[in-house]
Tab-separated table of C-alpha atoms in Angstrom:
chain	number	residue	atom	x	y	z
A	296	MET	CA	29.929	1.400	-12.094
A	297	ASP	CA	26.600	-0.243	-12.997
A	298	GLU	CA	23.275	1.022	-11.649
A	299	LYS	CA	22.891	-1.658	-8.963
A	300	THR	CA	26.424	-1.121	-7.660
A	301	ASP	CA	25.767	2.625	-7.592
A	302	ILE	CA	22.596	2.136	-5.513
A	303	SER	CA	24.396	-0.105	-3.005
A	304	SER	CA	27.305	2.304	-2.667
A	305	ARG	CA	25.084	5.227	-1.682
A	306	LEU	CA	22.972	3.346	0.898
A	307	ALA	CA	23.859	4.410	4.427
A	308	LEU	CA	21.452	2.057	6.194
A	309	THR	CA	18.613	-0.417	5.846
A	310	PHE	CA	16.098	-1.044	8.611
A	311	TYR	CA	13.144	-3.227	9.492
A	312	GLY	CA	10.558	-1.639	11.774
A	313	ASP	CA	8.689	-3.909	14.144
A	314	ASP	CA	5.580	-1.792	13.578
A	315	PHE	CA	4.522	0.873	11.115
A	316	THR	CA	4.529	3.975	13.302
A	317	GLY	CA	7.993	3.158	14.586
A	318	SER	CA	9.175	2.695	11.021
A	319	THR	CA	8.071	6.196	10.044
A	320	ASP	CA	9.902	7.514	13.117
A	321	ALA	CA	13.167	6.051	11.778
A	322	MET	CA	12.429	7.360	8.278
A	323	GLU	CA	11.828	10.852	9.693
A	324	ALA	CA	15.079	10.832	11.666
A	325	LEU	CA	17.084	10.067	8.524
A	326	THR	CA	15.164	12.252	6.049
A	327	MET	CA	15.173	15.351	8.231
A	328	ALA	CA	18.902	14.858	8.815
A	329	GLY	CA	19.471	15.072	5.059
A	330	ILE	CA	19.520	11.335	4.224
A	331	PRO	CA	16.652	10.677	1.745
A	332	THR	CA	14.796	7.563	2.868
A	333	ILE	CA	11.979	5.388	1.537
A	334	LEU	CA	9.878	2.964	3.553
A	335	PHE	CA	8.433	-0.165	1.907
A	336	LEU	CA	5.900	-2.678	3.195
A	337	ALA	CA	7.938	-5.564	1.759
A	338	PRO	CA	11.704	-5.874	1.263
A	339	PRO	CA	12.620	-4.247	-2.078
A	340	SER	CA	15.176	-5.399	-4.612
A	341	LEU	CA	17.856	-3.183	-6.110
A	342	SER	CA	15.653	-3.027	-9.217
A	343	ASP	CA	12.786	-1.672	-7.103
A	344	LEU	CA	15.066	1.019	-5.692
A	345	ALA	CA	16.039	2.129	-9.178
A	346	ARG	CA	12.533	3.675	-9.432
A	347	TYR	CA	13.394	6.024	-6.561
A	348	PRO	CA	16.602	7.863	-7.530
A	349	GLY	CA	18.549	9.615	-4.807
A	350	VAL	CA	17.371	7.383	-1.970
A	351	ALA	CA	20.164	6.833	0.577
A	352	ALA	CA	18.371	4.662	3.153
A	353	VAL	CA	15.714	1.969	2.886
A	354	GLY	CA	13.248	0.706	5.449
A	355	VAL	CA	10.661	-2.057	5.646
A	356	ALA	CA	7.608	-1.546	7.855
A	357	GLY	CA	6.837	-4.811	9.587
A	358	THR	CA	4.471	-6.296	12.151
A	359	SER	CA	6.841	-8.318	14.336
A	360	ARG	CA	6.020	-6.289	17.446
A	361	SER	CA	2.702	-8.150	17.650
A	362	ARG	CA	4.015	-11.541	16.481
A	363	PRO	CA	5.191	-14.662	18.354
A	364	PRO	CA	8.758	-16.019	18.069
A	365	GLU	CA	7.576	-18.806	15.765
A	366	TRP	CA	6.418	-16.230	13.233
A	367	MET	CA	9.769	-14.443	13.535
A	368	ASP	CA	11.640	-17.703	12.906
A	369	GLU	CA	9.695	-18.155	9.694
A	370	GLU	CA	9.639	-14.597	8.375
A	371	LEU	CA	12.591	-12.568	9.625
A	372	PRO	CA	15.566	-14.576	8.282
A	373	GLY	CA	14.414	-14.017	4.698
A	374	VAL	CA	13.706	-10.325	5.336
A	375	PHE	CA	17.126	-9.754	6.871
A	376	ARG	CA	18.865	-11.634	4.061
A	377	ARG	CA	17.102	-9.497	1.442
A	378	LEU	CA	18.086	-6.317	3.271
A	379	LYS	CA	21.662	-7.558	3.588
A	380	ALA	CA	21.732	-8.119	-0.173
A	381	LEU	CA	21.152	-4.394	-0.744
A	382	GLY	CA	24.742	-3.822	0.382
A	383	ALA	CA	24.373	-1.183	3.102
A	384	PRO	CA	26.877	-1.221	6.013
A	385	PHE	CA	24.069	-1.537	8.601
A	386	CYS	CA	20.779	-3.340	8.993
A	387	HIS	CA	18.746	-1.981	11.900
A	388	TYR	CA	15.928	-3.870	13.648
A	389	LYS	CA	13.897	-0.846	14.702
A	390	THR	CA	11.993	-1.128	17.993
A	391	CYS	CA	9.876	1.288	19.957
A	392	SER	CA	11.869	3.621	22.201
A	393	THR	CA	9.967	2.150	25.155
A	394	PHE	CA	11.443	-1.264	24.169
A	395	ASP	CA	8.243	-3.023	25.241
A	396	SER	CA	8.318	-6.667	24.238
A	397	ALA	CA	7.945	-10.101	25.790
A	398	PRO	CA	9.277	-13.628	25.302
A	399	ASN	CA	6.006	-14.726	23.691
A	400	VAL	CA	5.180	-11.652	21.582
A	401	GLY	CA	7.339	-9.044	19.887
A	402	SER	CA	10.490	-10.683	21.252
A	403	ILE	CA	13.366	-8.296	20.594
A	404	GLY	CA	15.721	-10.940	21.901
A	405	ARG	CA	14.599	-13.425	19.267
A	406	ALA	CA	14.940	-10.812	16.522
A	407	ALA	CA	18.472	-10.077	17.731
A	408	GLU	CA	19.346	-13.773	17.532
A	409	ILE	CA	18.085	-14.031	13.976
A	410	GLY	CA	19.908	-10.869	12.930
A	411	GLN	CA	23.142	-12.019	14.518
A	412	ASP	CA	22.915	-15.328	12.684
A	413	VAL	CA	22.225	-13.708	9.306
A	414	PHE	CA	24.943	-11.058	9.646
A	415	GLU	CA	27.365	-13.400	11.426
A	416	GLY	CA	28.552	-10.914	13.995
A	417	PRO	CA	27.752	-9.322	17.358
A	418	VAL	CA	24.909	-6.854	17.779
A	419	LEU	CA	24.951	-3.294	19.111
A	420	VAL	CA	21.813	-1.984	20.864
A	421	VAL	CA	20.890	1.732	20.977
A	422	VAL	CA	17.579	2.689	22.601
A	423	GLY	CA	17.804	6.165	24.148
A	424	VAL	CA	16.513	9.144	22.119
A	425	ALA	CA	17.049	12.335	24.087
A	426	ARG	CA	14.890	14.442	21.755
A	427	HIS	CA	12.005	12.032	22.401
A	428	LYS	CA	12.666	12.055	26.162
A	429	ARG	CA	13.890	8.457	26.232
A	430	TYR	CA	17.107	7.914	28.172
A	431	VAL	CA	19.376	4.909	28.785
A	432	MET	CA	21.906	5.150	31.619
A	433	PHE	CA	23.840	2.115	32.857
A	434	SER	CA	21.627	0.053	30.522
A	435	THR	CA	18.500	1.202	32.387
A	436	LEU	CA	15.663	2.782	30.398
A	437	PHE	CA	13.803	5.913	31.488
A	438	ALA	CA	11.000	7.643	29.578
A	439	SER	CA	8.714	10.627	29.870
A	440	ALA	CA	4.986	10.083	29.680
A	441	ALA	CA	4.931	11.250	26.048
A	442	PHE	CA	7.176	12.570	23.272
A	443	SER	CA	5.626	16.007	23.630
A	444	GLY	CA	4.415	17.761	26.746
A	445	GLY	CA	5.085	16.789	30.347
A	446	ASP	CA	8.616	16.716	31.675
A	447	GLU	CA	8.257	14.030	34.343
A	448	VAL	CA	10.487	11.057	33.574
A	449	PHE	CA	9.831	7.513	34.806
A	450	ARG	CA	11.851	4.362	34.978
A	451	ILE	CA	10.189	2.285	32.280
A	452	ASP	CA	8.877	-0.346	34.717
A	453	ARG	CA	7.126	2.460	36.620
A	454	HIS	CA	5.916	4.325	33.533
A	455	PRO	CA	2.176	5.107	33.809
A	456	THR	CA	1.440	3.591	30.391
A	457	MET	CA	4.188	1.132	29.548
A	458	SER	CA	4.124	-0.629	32.913
A	459	ARG	CA	0.466	-1.422	32.148
A	460	HIS	CA	0.622	-2.039	28.400
A	461	PRO	CA	-2.217	-4.473	27.554
A	462	VAL	CA	0.044	-6.866	25.587
A	463	THR	CA	3.686	-6.182	26.519
A	464	PRO	CA	3.814	-4.505	29.939
A	465	MET	CA	7.327	-3.473	30.972
A	466	GLY	CA	8.194	-5.038	34.313
A	467	GLU	CA	11.968	-4.556	34.085
A	468	ALA	CA	13.929	-1.351	33.370
A	469	ASP	CA	17.399	-2.899	33.097
A	470	LEU	CA	17.594	-3.740	29.385
A	471	ARG	CA	20.144	-6.478	30.057
A	472	ARG	CA	17.665	-8.306	32.254
A	473	HIS	CA	14.732	-7.506	29.977
A	474	LEU	CA	16.499	-8.947	26.925
A	475	GLY	CA	17.898	-11.774	29.036
A	476	ALA	CA	14.353	-13.073	29.480
A	477	GLN	CA	14.018	-13.293	25.680
A	478	THR	CA	17.343	-14.773	24.586
A	479	ALA	CA	20.140	-16.965	25.925
A	480	ARG	CA	22.752	-14.994	23.987
A	481	ARG	CA	25.373	-13.245	26.094
A	482	ILE	CA	24.391	-9.615	26.863
A	483	ALA	CA	26.489	-6.798	28.348
A	484	GLY	CA	26.213	-3.068	28.895
A	485	PHE	CA	28.717	-0.500	27.614
A	486	ASP	CA	28.095	2.555	29.755
A	487	PHE	CA	28.809	6.214	29.013
A	488	ARG	CA	32.068	6.247	30.960
A	489	ARG	CA	33.516	3.645	28.602
A	490	MET	CA	31.855	5.111	25.500
A	491	LEU	CA	33.460	8.516	26.086
A	492	ALA	CA	36.882	7.198	27.129
A	493	PRO	CA	39.874	7.489	24.746
A	494	ASP	CA	40.114	3.690	24.492
A	495	ALA	CA	36.417	3.143	23.679
A	496	ASP	CA	37.102	1.371	20.371
A	497	ALA	CA	39.500	-1.103	21.948
A	498	ALA	CA	37.183	-1.670	24.908
A	499	MET	CA	34.252	-2.424	22.598
A	500	ALA	CA	36.376	-4.825	20.553
A	501	ALA	CA	37.473	-6.549	23.767
A	502	GLU	CA	33.836	-7.073	24.793
A	503	PHE	CA	33.092	-8.806	21.515
A	504	ALA	CA	36.331	-10.797	21.633
A	505	SER	CA	35.298	-12.085	25.073
A	506	GLY	CA	32.156	-13.633	23.570
A	507	VAL	CA	29.536	-10.922	24.133
A	508	ASP	CA	26.774	-11.277	21.540
A	509	ILE	CA	24.673	-8.219	22.352
A	510	LEU	CA	26.167	-4.947	23.651
A	511	ILE	CA	23.885	-2.187	24.963
A	512	LEU	CA	25.124	1.422	24.627
A	513	ASP	CA	24.040	4.240	26.934
A	514	THR	CA	22.340	7.162	25.146
A	515	PHE	CA	20.909	10.107	27.032
A	516	ASP	CA	22.449	13.339	25.685
A	517	SER	CA	24.292	14.794	22.688
A	518	ALA	CA	27.682	13.443	23.764
A	519	THR	CA	26.514	9.847	24.172
A	520	THR	CA	24.421	10.053	20.993
A	521	LEU	CA	27.431	11.188	18.968
A	522	ALA	CA	29.626	8.537	20.623
A	523	ALA	CA	27.072	5.830	19.804
A	524	GLY	CA	27.103	6.870	16.152
A	525	ARG	CA	30.877	6.740	16.004
A	526	LEU	CA	31.013	3.329	17.678
A	527	MET	CA	28.441	1.925	15.261
A	528	VAL	CA	30.454	3.139	12.282
A	529	ARG	CA	33.611	1.722	13.828
A	530	HIS	CA	31.824	-1.596	14.372
A	531	ALA	CA	30.910	-1.823	10.658
A	532	GLU	CA	34.347	-1.068	9.222
A	533	THR	CA	35.102	-4.694	8.367
A	534	ALA	CA	31.642	-6.145	7.591
A	535	PRO	CA	27.937	-5.215	7.456
A	536	ARG	CA	26.520	-5.178	10.983
A	537	PHE	CA	23.141	-5.804	12.578
A	538	LEU	CA	21.831	-3.178	14.998
A	539	VAL	CA	18.875	-3.258	17.388
A	540	GLY	CA	17.062	-0.338	18.979
A	541	SER	CA	14.904	2.727	18.568
A	542	SER	CA	15.317	5.644	16.171
A	543	GLY	CA	18.206	6.490	18.465
A	544	VAL	CA	20.204	4.417	15.959
A	545	GLU	CA	19.296	6.801	13.137
A	546	TYR	CA	19.802	9.947	15.200
A	547	ALA	CA	23.200	8.713	16.392
A	548	LEU	CA	24.375	7.830	12.882
A	549	ALA	CA	23.103	11.150	11.536
A	550	GLU	CA	25.013	13.029	14.258
A	551	HIS	CA	28.179	11.154	13.347
A	552	PHE	CA	27.691	11.703	9.606
A	553	ALA	CA	27.182	15.431	10.151
A	554	ALA	CA	30.264	15.653	12.378
A	555	THR	CA	32.411	13.874	9.786
A	556	GLY	CA	31.242	15.899	6.776
A	557	ARG	CA	29.039	13.412	4.935
A	558	PRO	CA	27.090	15.259	2.168
A	559	MET	CA	23.464	15.841	3.146
A	560	VAL	CA	20.328	16.758	1.163
A	561	PRO	CA	18.043	19.632	2.289
A	562	PRO	CA	15.024	18.103	4.096
A	563	PRO	CA	11.434	18.707	2.947
A	564	ALA	CA	9.536	21.728	4.258
A	565	ALA	CA	6.216	21.744	6.151
A	566	ARG	CA	3.221	21.041	3.907
A	567	GLY	CA	0.521	23.280	5.371
A	568	ALA	CA	-3.129	22.714	6.191
A	569	ALA	CA	-5.566	20.120	4.851
A	570	ASP	CA	-9.213	20.830	4.114
A	571	LYS	CA	-10.347	17.573	5.700
A	572	LEU	CA	-8.796	15.048	8.091
A	573	LEU	CA	-9.876	11.526	9.000
A	574	VAL	CA	-8.289	10.083	12.143
A	575	LEU	CA	-8.460	6.338	12.851
A	576	CYS	CA	-7.474	5.410	16.411
A	577	GLY	CA	-6.668	1.813	17.283
A	578	SER	CA	-4.813	2.769	20.467
A	579	CYS	CA	-5.827	2.297	24.099
A	580	SER	CA	-3.166	4.745	25.286
A	581	PRO	CA	-4.213	7.458	27.747
A	582	ILE	CA	-2.204	9.899	25.606
A	583	THR	CA	-4.398	9.085	22.608
A	584	ALA	CA	-7.480	9.391	24.828
A	585	GLU	CA	-6.422	12.938	25.740
A	586	GLN	CA	-5.955	13.732	22.053
A	587	ILE	CA	-9.442	12.442	21.268
A	588	GLY	CA	-10.828	14.623	24.047
A	589	TRP	CA	-9.019	17.682	22.686
A	590	ALA	CA	-10.410	17.034	19.206
A	591	GLU	CA	-13.943	16.638	20.551
A	592	SER	CA	-13.705	19.973	22.383
A	593	ARG	CA	-12.546	21.656	19.150
A	594	GLY	CA	-15.481	20.480	17.046
A	595	PHE	CA	-14.145	17.288	15.502
A	596	ALA	CA	-16.881	14.731	14.875
A	597	LEU	CA	-16.325	11.544	16.908
A	598	ILE	CA	-17.356	8.042	15.872
A	599	ALA	CA	-17.108	5.263	18.456
A	600	LEU	CA	-16.330	1.987	16.697
A	601	ASP	CA	-18.500	-0.860	17.952
A	602	THR	CA	-15.556	-3.218	18.422
A	603	PRO	CA	-17.500	-6.119	20.025
A	604	ARG	CA	-19.892	-6.151	17.042
A	605	LEU	CA	-16.985	-5.882	14.617
A	606	ILE	CA	-15.153	-8.839	16.186
A	607	ALA	CA	-18.274	-10.957	16.501
A	608	SER	CA	-19.276	-10.393	12.868
A	609	GLY	CA	-15.798	-10.543	11.355
A	610	GLY	CA	-16.580	-7.239	9.671
A	611	GLY	CA	-19.687	-8.627	7.982
A	612	ASP	CA	-23.410	-8.197	8.703
A	613	GLY	CA	-23.350	-4.656	7.315
A	614	VAL	CA	-20.745	-3.405	9.820
A	615	ARG	CA	-18.387	-2.177	7.105
A	616	ASP	CA	-21.040	-0.493	4.961
A	617	ASP	CA	-22.685	1.125	7.980
A	618	LEU	CA	-19.369	2.509	9.170
A	619	ILE	CA	-18.362	3.903	5.774
A	620	ALA	CA	-21.726	5.637	5.490
A	621	GLU	CA	-21.320	7.092	8.995
A	622	ILE	CA	-17.817	8.376	8.174
A	623	GLU	CA	-19.047	10.031	4.967
A	624	ARG	CA	-21.866	11.765	6.816
A	625	ALA	CA	-19.442	12.975	9.462
A	626	LEU	CA	-16.961	14.286	6.857
A	627	ALA	CA	-19.785	16.150	5.138
A	628	GLY	CA	-20.608	17.954	8.365
A	629	SER	CA	-17.164	18.443	9.910
A	630	ALA	CA	-13.651	19.142	8.664
A	631	GLY	CA	-12.179	16.719	11.219
A	632	VAL	CA	-13.486	13.229	12.013
A	633	VAL	CA	-12.081	10.841	14.638
A	634	LEU	CA	-12.974	7.145	14.566
A	635	HIS	CA	-11.832	5.442	17.777
A	636	SER	CA	-11.796	1.896	19.120
A	637	ALA	CA	-11.120	3.004	22.713
A	638	ARG	CA	-10.751	6.132	24.796
A	639	GLY	CA	-7.978	5.010	27.083
A	640	PRO	CA	-7.226	1.762	28.934
A	641	ALA	CA	-10.457	1.887	30.946
A	642	ASP	CA	-12.813	2.077	27.948
A	643	ALA	CA	-15.944	-0.020	28.480
A	644	ARG	CA	-15.550	-1.682	25.061
A	645	ILE	CA	-12.283	-3.430	25.927
A	646	ALA	CA	-13.662	-6.275	28.060
A	647	PRO	CA	-16.517	-7.231	25.677
A	648	THR	CA	-14.085	-6.998	22.737
A	649	ARG	CA	-11.781	-9.506	24.423
A	650	ALA	CA	-14.767	-11.735	25.116
A	651	ALA	CA	-15.758	-11.551	21.437
A	652	LEU	CA	-12.207	-12.514	20.461
A	653	ASP	CA	-12.366	-15.485	22.825
A	654	ARG	CA	-15.620	-16.671	21.269
A	655	ARG	CA	-13.966	-16.648	17.845
A	656	GLY	CA	-10.979	-18.613	19.139
A	657	LEU	CA	-8.707	-15.551	19.046
A	658	SER	CA	-6.633	-13.900	21.737
A	659	GLY	CA	-5.970	-10.314	22.765
A	660	GLN	CA	-2.813	-10.431	20.645
A	661	ASP	CA	-5.035	-10.818	17.555
A	662	SER	CA	-6.968	-7.607	18.201
A	663	SER	CA	-4.487	-5.342	16.361
A	664	ARG	CA	-4.499	-7.577	13.291
A	665	VAL	CA	-8.282	-7.829	13.143
A	666	LEU	CA	-8.937	-4.191	13.991
A	667	GLY	CA	-6.136	-2.751	11.867
A	668	GLY	CA	-7.019	-4.822	8.819
A	669	PHE	CA	-10.649	-3.786	9.066
A	670	LEU	CA	-9.845	-0.080	9.472
A	671	GLY	CA	-7.401	-0.192	6.571
A	672	GLY	CA	-10.062	-1.576	4.273
A	673	VAL	CA	-12.545	1.045	5.447
A	674	VAL	CA	-10.203	3.992	4.897
A	675	ARG	CA	-9.228	2.654	1.450
A	676	ASP	CA	-12.906	2.660	0.454
A	677	VAL	CA	-13.419	6.154	1.879
A	678	LEU	CA	-10.385	7.461	-0.037
A	679	ALA	CA	-11.660	5.854	-3.252
A	680	ARG	CA	-14.755	8.061	-3.022
A	681	GLY	CA	-12.513	11.155	-3.302
A	682	GLY	CA	-12.355	14.475	-1.472
A	683	LEU	CA	-9.939	13.370	1.256
A	684	GLY	CA	-6.212	13.996	0.920
A	685	ARG	CA	-4.874	13.502	4.455
A	686	ILE	CA	-5.417	10.819	7.090
A	687	LEU	CA	-3.982	9.938	10.485
A	688	LEU	CA	-3.559	6.399	11.822
A	689	ALA	CA	-3.002	6.307	15.597
A	690	GLY	CA	-1.778	3.088	17.202
A	691	GLY	CA	1.520	1.366	16.506
A	692	ASP	CA	0.329	-2.228	16.150
A	693	SER	CA	-3.001	-1.609	14.405
A	694	SER	CA	-1.478	0.903	11.957
A	695	SER	CA	0.817	-1.745	10.493
A	696	TYR	CA	-2.133	-3.930	9.529
A	697	ALA	CA	-4.173	-0.938	8.365
A	698	ALA	CA	-1.404	0.129	5.979
A	699	GLU	CA	-1.230	-3.386	4.506
A	700	ALA	CA	-4.985	-3.465	3.970
A	701	MET	CA	-4.889	-0.062	2.270
A	702	GLY	CA	-2.525	-1.381	-0.393
A	703	ILE	CA	0.384	0.963	0.365
A	704	GLU	CA	3.604	0.044	-1.450
A	705	ALA	CA	5.941	2.628	0.085
A	706	LEU	CA	6.117	5.931	1.964
A	707	GLN	CA	8.397	8.949	1.912
A	708	VAL	CA	8.463	11.920	4.279
A	709	ALA	CA	6.480	14.827	2.807
A	710	GLY	CA	7.320	17.221	5.635
A	711	PRO	CA	7.975	17.549	9.366
A	712	LEU	CA	5.094	17.472	11.814
A	713	LEU	CA	4.948	15.674	15.174
A	714	PRO	CA	8.109	14.383	16.861
A	715	GLY	CA	8.399	10.767	15.749
A	716	ALA	CA	5.401	11.039	13.412
A	717	PRO	CA	6.131	12.927	10.174
A	718	LEU	CA	3.714	13.742	7.400
A	719	CYS	CA	4.247	11.094	4.699
A	720	ARG	CA	3.318	10.662	1.038
A	721	ILE	CA	1.862	7.319	-0.020
A	722	HIS	CA	3.199	5.441	-3.044
A	723	ALA	CA	0.678	2.871	-4.257
A	724	PRO	CA	-0.404	1.232	-7.521
A	725	ASP	CA	-4.007	2.284	-6.797
A	726	PRO	CA	-4.432	5.916	-8.004
A	727	ALA	CA	-7.051	6.503	-5.308
A	728	ILE	CA	-4.378	5.915	-2.657
A	729	ASP	CA	-1.239	7.135	-4.428
A	730	GLY	CA	-0.222	10.615	-3.313
A	731	VAL	CA	-2.477	10.732	-0.231
A	732	GLU	CA	-0.770	12.203	2.832
A	733	VAL	CA	-0.704	10.089	5.969
A	734	VAL	CA	0.602	10.407	9.505
A	735	LEU	CA	1.221	7.208	11.461
A	736	LYS	CA	1.340	7.997	15.159
A	737	GLY	CA	2.144	5.655	18.014
A	738	GLY	CA	0.014	5.789	21.131
A	739	GLN	CA	2.671	7.754	23.043
A	740	ALA	CA	3.468	10.259	20.286
A	741	GLY	CA	2.294	13.854	20.116
A	742	GLY	CA	0.911	16.416	22.512
A	743	THR	CA	-2.726	16.853	23.440
A	744	ASP	CA	-3.316	18.927	20.287
A	745	ALA	CA	-1.756	16.350	17.944
A	746	PHE	CA	-4.819	15.903	15.732
A	747	GLY	CA	-5.121	19.652	15.288
A	748	ARG	CA	-1.471	19.894	14.322
A	749	VAL	CA	-1.864	17.154	11.732
A	750	MET	CA	-4.796	19.012	10.201
A	751	ALA	CA	-2.838	22.274	10.212
A	752	GLY	CA	0.232	20.543	8.797
A	753	ARG	CA	2.646	22.188	11.216
């Protein structure tokens, strides 16, 4: 067996994450289950993978969550074809567990169409992640307010954050109807009663034989998670298959692999505390706002990013240099520094930032690209000055662009930390970036003390 054939034969899964923080969530689920995983910023070749021996799953961190369908039409077919060429039995289009998307931006329906066309077969959808307090029952999505803390669960269209998301508010909880607004492909639900029945395999095959293109599985507890994993494996027995959904895909496959005796690798241990931590927040989430407040009360230095000035200047007029100097002064005086673009959805900077975008001929959908790219360049320059070994990027959309601007090639899990947001090690050609530890946290991830936990490394 040659080296490339050997790499293909050991791959359990490939995935494309529609944003960076969600991609690290999928990588964590696999790595901590004993399936060594690496996350790239661009689709790798088999030759690229040869530099990372022992890897059993491969991800690509993308930006499609903040992109229009036209961008997807241009970019995603090539990405999916390159992932298919790696030879894994599954290719997973990884979405947020809140499934927020819209016909005009981050269209999960359009991504499903493209994946179905490339893989030439029907698509299974798995969204619920019980350990993250995301539940799908009768194809209807429910979610707690956050991954950690607070037990109240909301239907996603009544969720206090996701129903009011500034770009992709969730106005429909039935995932069949939600996806139906984004694609004309035929969609059906496959509820837990059918998933757990003795004839589940035949019933699933009958759905696809009847012309169903997209089949949504219920996932809300250990039994449905294990059943989803088994059905996915059954679905891929004859050909590589395209999957859509949250890290529930990875957790379900891992449960099935463990139950069927697949060899696993011991996961990495916790890394411990960092001397310094720089947090860059591009999120308007109220959860992130609470985390900023907690950090402020514990002595972290706070820097409020002048986002209207940044947008108006395009990052010029001394904005970048002034900010880097301010960050360095703050790091000299405090072990923890938080740079934030907003403190919740009511922050006074949001309206003038949108107005500044309008004046430059941009829309609100461009804010993550502009903000994230700017912050990535800033943190790269700060890291190049030395003395900082751990950073935190908070905000799913902006983090993707920040990681690109930093020059990251790939990430691997360095150790467990927050649910859905592991501590990662950066691989990069730039020695100033290579080896730095980073946590990429979505706006809904982590408890109030998340920044403190990242600094403590546990």
